[in-house]
mmCIF file of C-alpha atoms in Angstrom:
data_model
loop_
_atom_site.group_PDB
_atom_site.id
_atom_site.type_symbol
_atom_site.label_atom_id
_atom_site.label_comp_id
_atom_site.label_asym_id
_atom_site.label_seq_id
_atom_site.Cartn_x
_atom_site.Cartn_y
_atom_site.Cartn_z
ATOM 1 C CA MET A 127 0.000 0.000 0.000
ATOM 2 C CA HIS A 128 1.446 3.361 -1.089
ATOM 3 C CA LYS A 129 4.947 1.932 -1.474
ATOM 4 C CA ARG A 130 6.066 5.158 -3.137
ATOM 5 C CA ASN A 131 5.072 8.714 -2.408
ATOM 6 C CA LYS A 132 6.469 11.715 -4.264
ATOM 7 C CA VAL A 133 6.478 13.989 -1.213
ATOM 8 C CA LEU A 134 8.343 11.606 1.099
ATOM 9 C CA SER A 135 10.673 10.478 -1.687
ATOM 10 C CA ARG A 136 11.520 14.098 -2.482
ATOM 11 C CA MET A 137 12.161 14.912 1.165
ATOM 12 C CA GLU A 138 14.260 11.840 1.949
ATOM 13 C CA PRO A 139 17.638 13.105 0.673
ATOM 14 C CA LEU A 140 17.011 16.446 2.368
ATOM 15 C CA ILE A 141 16.328 14.662 5.656
ATOM 16 C CA TYR A 142 19.614 12.748 5.478
ATOM 17 C CA GLU A 143 21.492 15.899 4.522
ATOM 18 C CA GLU A 144 20.012 17.837 7.438
ATOM 19 C CA PHE A 145 19.979 15.183 10.179
ATOM 20 C CA GLY A 146 22.521 12.534 9.157
ATOM 21 C CA GLN A 147 21.976 8.888 8.316
ATOM 22 C CA LYS A 148 21.084 7.473 11.733
ATOM 23 C CA ARG A 149 18.675 10.169 12.868
ATOM 24 C CA GLY A 150 17.425 10.662 9.327
ATOM 25 C CA ARG A 151 16.507 6.991 9.062
ATOM 26 C CA ARG A 152 14.413 7.237 12.216
ATOM 27 C CA ILE A 153 12.675 10.345 10.897
ATOM 28 C CA MET A 154 11.901 8.696 7.559
ATOM 29 C CA LEU A 155 10.549 5.544 9.217
ATOM 30 C CA GLY A 156 8.396 7.683 11.482
ATOM 31 C CA ALA A 157 7.120 9.733 8.536
ATOM 32 C CA TRP A 158 6.115 6.611 6.619
ATOM 33 C CA ARG A 159 4.449 5.184 9.740
ATOM 34 C CA GLU A 160 2.453 8.376 10.297
ATOM 35 C CA PHE A 161 1.558 8.559 6.606
ATOM 36 C CA HIS A 162 0.206 5.010 6.539
ATOM 37 C CA ALA A 163 -1.703 5.617 9.778
ATOM 38 C CA LEU A 164 -3.434 8.650 8.278
ATOM 39 C CA CYS A 165 -4.333 6.665 5.158
ATOM 40 C CA ALA A 166 -5.694 3.826 7.310
ATOM 41 C CA GLN A 167 -7.849 6.268 9.288
ATOM 42 C CA ASN A 168 -9.493 7.446 6.064
ATOM 43 C CA PRO A 169 -10.050 4.284 4.004
ATOM 44 C CA ASP A 170 -13.186 5.365 2.143
ATOM 45 C CA GLU A 171 -11.829 8.397 0.316
ATOM 46 C CA THR A 172 -12.527 8.606 -3.388
ATOM 47 C CA ARG A 173 -9.795 8.664 -5.982
ATOM 48 C CA ALA A 174 -10.388 12.397 -6.520
ATOM 49 C CA VAL A 175 -9.861 13.083 -2.815
ATOM 50 C CA LYS A 176 -6.838 10.790 -2.531
ATOM 51 C CA ARG A 177 -5.074 12.744 -5.254
ATOM 52 C CA HIS A 178 -4.708 15.480 -2.638
ATOM 53 C CA THR A 179 -4.700 13.586 0.662
ATOM 54 C CA VAL A 180 -2.484 10.625 -0.203
ATOM 55 C CA GLY A 181 -0.604 12.654 -2.787
ATOM 56 C CA ASP A 182 0.247 15.699 -0.668
ATOM 57 C CA ILE A 183 -1.539 16.273 2.629
ATOM 58 C CA TYR A 184 -0.963 13.034 4.552
ATOM 59 C CA PRO A 185 2.744 12.628 3.707
ATOM 60 C CA THR A 186 3.376 16.256 4.656
ATOM 61 C CA ILE A 187 1.577 15.865 7.988
ATOM 62 C CA GLY A 188 3.397 12.569 8.499
ATOM 63 C CA MET A 189 6.790 14.203 8.037
ATOM 64 C CA TYR A 190 5.815 17.137 10.250
ATOM 65 C CA ARG A 191 4.781 14.774 13.046
ATOM 66 C CA SER A 192 7.831 12.570 12.675
ATOM 67 C CA LEU A 193 10.251 15.482 12.859
ATOM 68 C CA GLN A 194 8.663 16.667 16.090
ATOM 69 C CA ALA A 195 8.571 13.150 17.532
ATOM 70 C CA GLU A 196 12.316 12.985 16.916
ATOM 71 C CA GLY A 197 12.820 16.105 19.035
ATOM 72 C CA VAL A 198 12.883 18.714 16.285
ATOM 73 C CA SER A 199 11.128 21.891 17.399
ATOM 74 C CA LYS A 200 7.796 22.711 15.782
ATOM 75 C CA LYS A 201 9.310 25.854 14.270
ATOM 76 C CA LYS A 202 12.272 24.006 12.779
ATOM 77 C CA ALA A 203 10.020 21.217 11.476
ATOM 78 C CA TYR A 204 7.837 23.808 9.761
ATOM 79 C CA ILE A 205 10.832 25.563 8.228
ATOM 80 C CA PHE A 206 12.200 22.254 6.938
ATOM 81 C CA ILE A 207 8.916 21.428 5.186
ATOM 82 C CA TYR A 208 8.520 25.000 3.903
ATOM 83 C CA ASP A 209 12.020 24.947 2.423
ATOM 84 C CA ALA A 210 11.541 21.482 0.907
ATOM 85 C CA TYR A 211 8.365 22.562 -0.865
ATOM 86 C CA THR A 212 9.984 25.830 -1.934
ATOM 87 C CA GLY A 213 12.844 23.974 -3.604
ATOM 88 C CA SER A 214 10.638 21.527 -5.500
ATOM 89 C CA SER A 215 8.237 24.315 -6.534
ATOM 90 C CA GLU A 216 11.075 26.432 -7.892
ATOM 91 C CA GLU A 217 12.176 23.498 -10.044
ATOM 92 C CA TYR A 218 8.643 23.128 -11.407
ATOM 93 C CA ALA A 219 8.340 26.871 -12.024
ATOM 94 C CA SER A 220 11.625 26.860 -13.931
ATOM 95 C CA MET A 221 10.285 24.097 -16.166
ATOM 96 C CA LEU A 222 7.082 26.078 -16.786
ATOM 97 C CA ARG A 223 8.997 29.238 -17.664
ATOM 98 C CA LYS A 224 10.983 27.318 -20.263
ATOM 99 C CA LEU A 225 7.788 25.833 -21.690
ATOM 100 C CA LEU A 226 6.124 29.236 -21.923
ATOM 101 C CA LYS A 227 8.916 30.491 -24.147
ATOM 102 C CA ILE A 228 7.037 28.744 -26.943
ATOM 103 C CA PRO A 229 5.519 31.691 -28.851
ATOM 104 C CA GLY A 230 1.923 32.422 -27.869
ATOM 105 C CA LEU A 231 1.598 29.543 -25.412
ATOM 106 C CA TYR A 232 1.195 31.912 -22.456
ATOM 107 C CA ARG A 233 -2.172 32.953 -23.876
ATOM 108 C CA ALA A 234 -3.556 29.501 -23.076
ATOM 109 C CA MET A 235 -2.888 29.795 -19.342
ATOM 110 C CA PRO A 236 -6.305 31.195 -18.302
ATOM 111 C CA LEU A 237 -8.023 28.383 -20.195
ATOM 112 C CA MET A 238 -5.706 25.797 -18.642
ATOM 113 C CA TRP A 239 -6.422 27.171 -15.161
ATOM 114 C CA LYS A 240 -10.157 26.846 -15.803
ATOM 115 C CA ILE A 241 -9.833 23.259 -17.049
ATOM 116 C CA VAL A 242 -7.480 22.090 -14.292
ATOM 117 C CA THR A 243 -9.512 23.747 -11.534
ATOM 118 C CA ARG A 244 -12.779 22.167 -12.622
ATOM 119 C CA LYS A 245 -11.193 18.748 -13.149
ATOM 120 C CA THR A 246 -8.822 18.452 -10.200
ATOM 121 C CA TYR A 247 -10.095 20.934 -7.616
ATOM 122 C CA GLY A 248 -13.846 20.425 -7.911
ATOM 123 C CA ALA A 249 -16.559 19.196 -5.571
ATOM 124 C CA ALA A 250 -15.573 15.543 -6.078
ATOM 125 C CA ALA A 251 -12.235 16.326 -4.446
ATOM 126 C CA GLY A 252 -13.757 18.344 -1.597
ATOM 127 C CA PHE A 253 -13.291 21.859 -2.967
ATOM 128 C CA LYS A 254 -15.860 24.576 -3.566
ATOM 129 C CA PHE A 255 -15.238 27.532 -5.857
ATOM 130 C CA ARG A 256 -17.030 30.436 -7.526
ATOM 131 C CA PHE A 257 -15.981 31.608 -11.000
ATOM 132 C CA TYR A 258 -16.267 35.269 -12.021
ATOM 133 C CA SER A 259 -14.425 35.410 -15.327
ATOM 134 C CA THR A 260 -13.413 32.578 -17.668
ATOM 135 C CA GLY A 261 -12.433 34.325 -20.901
ATOM 136 C CA MET A 262 -9.345 33.738 -22.996
ATOM 137 C CA ASP A 263 -7.576 36.730 -21.425
ATOM 138 C CA ARG A 264 -8.491 36.132 -17.799
ATOM 139 C CA VAL A 265 -9.648 33.533 -15.334
ATOM 140 C CA LYS A 266 -10.846 34.767 -11.958
ATOM 141 C CA PHE A 267 -12.389 32.641 -9.219
ATOM 142 C CA ASP A 268 -12.576 32.328 -5.457
ATOM 143 C CA MET A 269 -11.767 29.047 -3.758
ATOM 144 C CA LEU A 270 -14.261 28.945 -0.892
ATOM 145 C CA GLU A 271 -13.678 25.512 0.639
ATOM 146 C CA CYS A 272 -10.423 23.591 0.579
ATOM 147 C CA PRO A 273 -9.608 20.132 1.983
ATOM 148 C CA TYR A 274 -6.026 21.238 2.623
ATOM 149 C CA CYS A 275 -7.428 23.706 5.178
ATOM 150 C CA GLN A 276 -10.013 21.313 6.563
ATOM 151 C CA ILE A 277 -7.729 18.301 6.957
ATOM 152 C CA CYS A 278 -4.753 20.200 8.358
ATOM 153 C CA ALA A 279 -7.108 21.846 10.883
ATOM 154 C CA LYS A 280 -8.573 18.444 11.759
ATOM 155 C CA TYR A 281 -5.116 17.094 12.576
ATOM 156 C CA GLY A 282 -3.963 20.174 14.495
ATOM 157 C CA CYS A 283 -1.484 21.577 11.978
ATOM 158 C CA ARG A 284 -3.360 24.276 10.084
ATOM 159 C CA GLU A 285 -0.110 26.216 9.735
ATOM 160 C CA LEU A 286 0.939 23.751 7.021
ATOM 161 C CA VAL A 287 -1.706 25.223 4.700
ATOM 162 C CA ARG A 288 0.564 28.257 4.275
ATOM 163 C CA VAL A 289 3.143 25.950 2.746
ATOM 164 C CA PHE A 290 0.702 24.679 0.129
ATOM 165 C CA CYS A 291 -0.474 28.220 -0.684
ATOM 166 C CA HIS A 292 3.138 29.358 -0.970
ATOM 167 C CA THR A 293 3.817 26.725 -3.621
ATOM 168 C CA ASP A 294 1.056 28.258 -5.762
ATOM 169 C CA ASP A 295 2.800 31.621 -5.631
ATOM 170 C CA ILE A 296 6.173 30.154 -6.568
ATOM 171 C CA CYS A 297 4.744 28.120 -9.431
ATOM 172 C CA ASN A 298 2.707 30.958 -10.944
ATOM 173 C CA GLU A 299 4.469 34.259 -10.279
ATOM 174 C CA ASN A 300 6.759 35.613 -12.984
ATOM 175 C CA LEU A 301 6.093 32.804 -15.432
ATOM 176 C CA HIS A 302 5.950 35.162 -18.392
ATOM 177 C CA PRO A 303 6.215 38.954 -18.868
ATOM 178 C CA LYS A 304 2.630 39.062 -20.156
ATOM 179 C CA LEU A 305 1.087 36.870 -17.463
ATOM 180 C CA LEU A 306 -0.091 38.448 -14.219
ATOM 181 C CA TRP A 307 -0.635 36.278 -11.145
ATOM 182 C CA ASN A 308 -2.972 38.494 -9.155
ATOM 183 C CA ARG A 309 -3.965 36.475 -6.085
ATOM 184 C CA MET A 310 -4.240 38.717 -3.022
ATOM 185 C CA LYS A 311 -5.869 36.456 -0.408
ATOM 186 C CA THR A 312 -5.316 32.889 0.783
ATOM 187 C CA MET A 313 -7.091 30.783 3.368
ATOM 188 C CA GLY A 314 -3.672 29.582 4.481
ATOM 189 C CA ASN A 315 -3.023 33.108 5.735
ATOM 190 C CA GLY A 316 -6.418 33.319 7.441
ATOM 191 C CA ASP A 317 -8.437 35.005 4.690
ATOM 192 C CA ASP A 318 -11.998 33.992 3.883
ATOM 193 C CA CYS A 319 -11.038 32.588 0.481
ATOM 194 C CA CYS A 320 -8.246 32.223 -2.048
ATOM 195 C CA ASP A 321 -8.948 34.797 -4.762
ATOM 196 C CA PHE A 322 -7.269 33.322 -7.838
ATOM 197 C CA ASP A 323 -6.857 35.724 -10.751
ATOM 198 C CA VAL A 324 -4.682 35.040 -13.807
ATOM 199 C CA ILE A 325 -4.557 37.789 -16.429
ATOM 200 C CA VAL A 326 -3.024 37.934 -19.907
ATOM 201 C CA LEU A 327 -1.621 41.432 -20.288
ATOM 202 C CA PRO A 328 -2.007 43.357 -23.576
#
């Protein structure tokens, strides 16, 4: 069950680099144990929900718990996870920037945001959103309910939501000179919604 997980696999070399082999091995074992326990506590989730819980939320909570169980302060555990996500998000953003050098491709970004949001972040996955604009030059919507917020709050680590929101900013800011990432609010920072707004500039 869940023999591989991208989040834990990505963090593993960083754990050994930061904490050494012996302590790092204990942290990794603890993270996997916590991850599997969270999955076992929620066996009836749909595939759409698992894409987010098993894919991102549970392994992140598992690592956060394991670091603290190993004596790492809550602050240092948070910083480790924040930095790990920052690094992987910067790699992804770099790939996107290279892709968007293809002439005219940036113009498709509002449409892609609309498609991906409806398909991956819809009601089936536990999200609720309200669209305001879905034209070719702009997509604007508010995310009103988010399982990242709900599940992290349920397990007493709502602060981790800021990490997930931060990855959005890294992956979407400064992708192209004529693309404006205009999100001003996030639930991870305590706002009432995440106000996504992607604009193609003239």
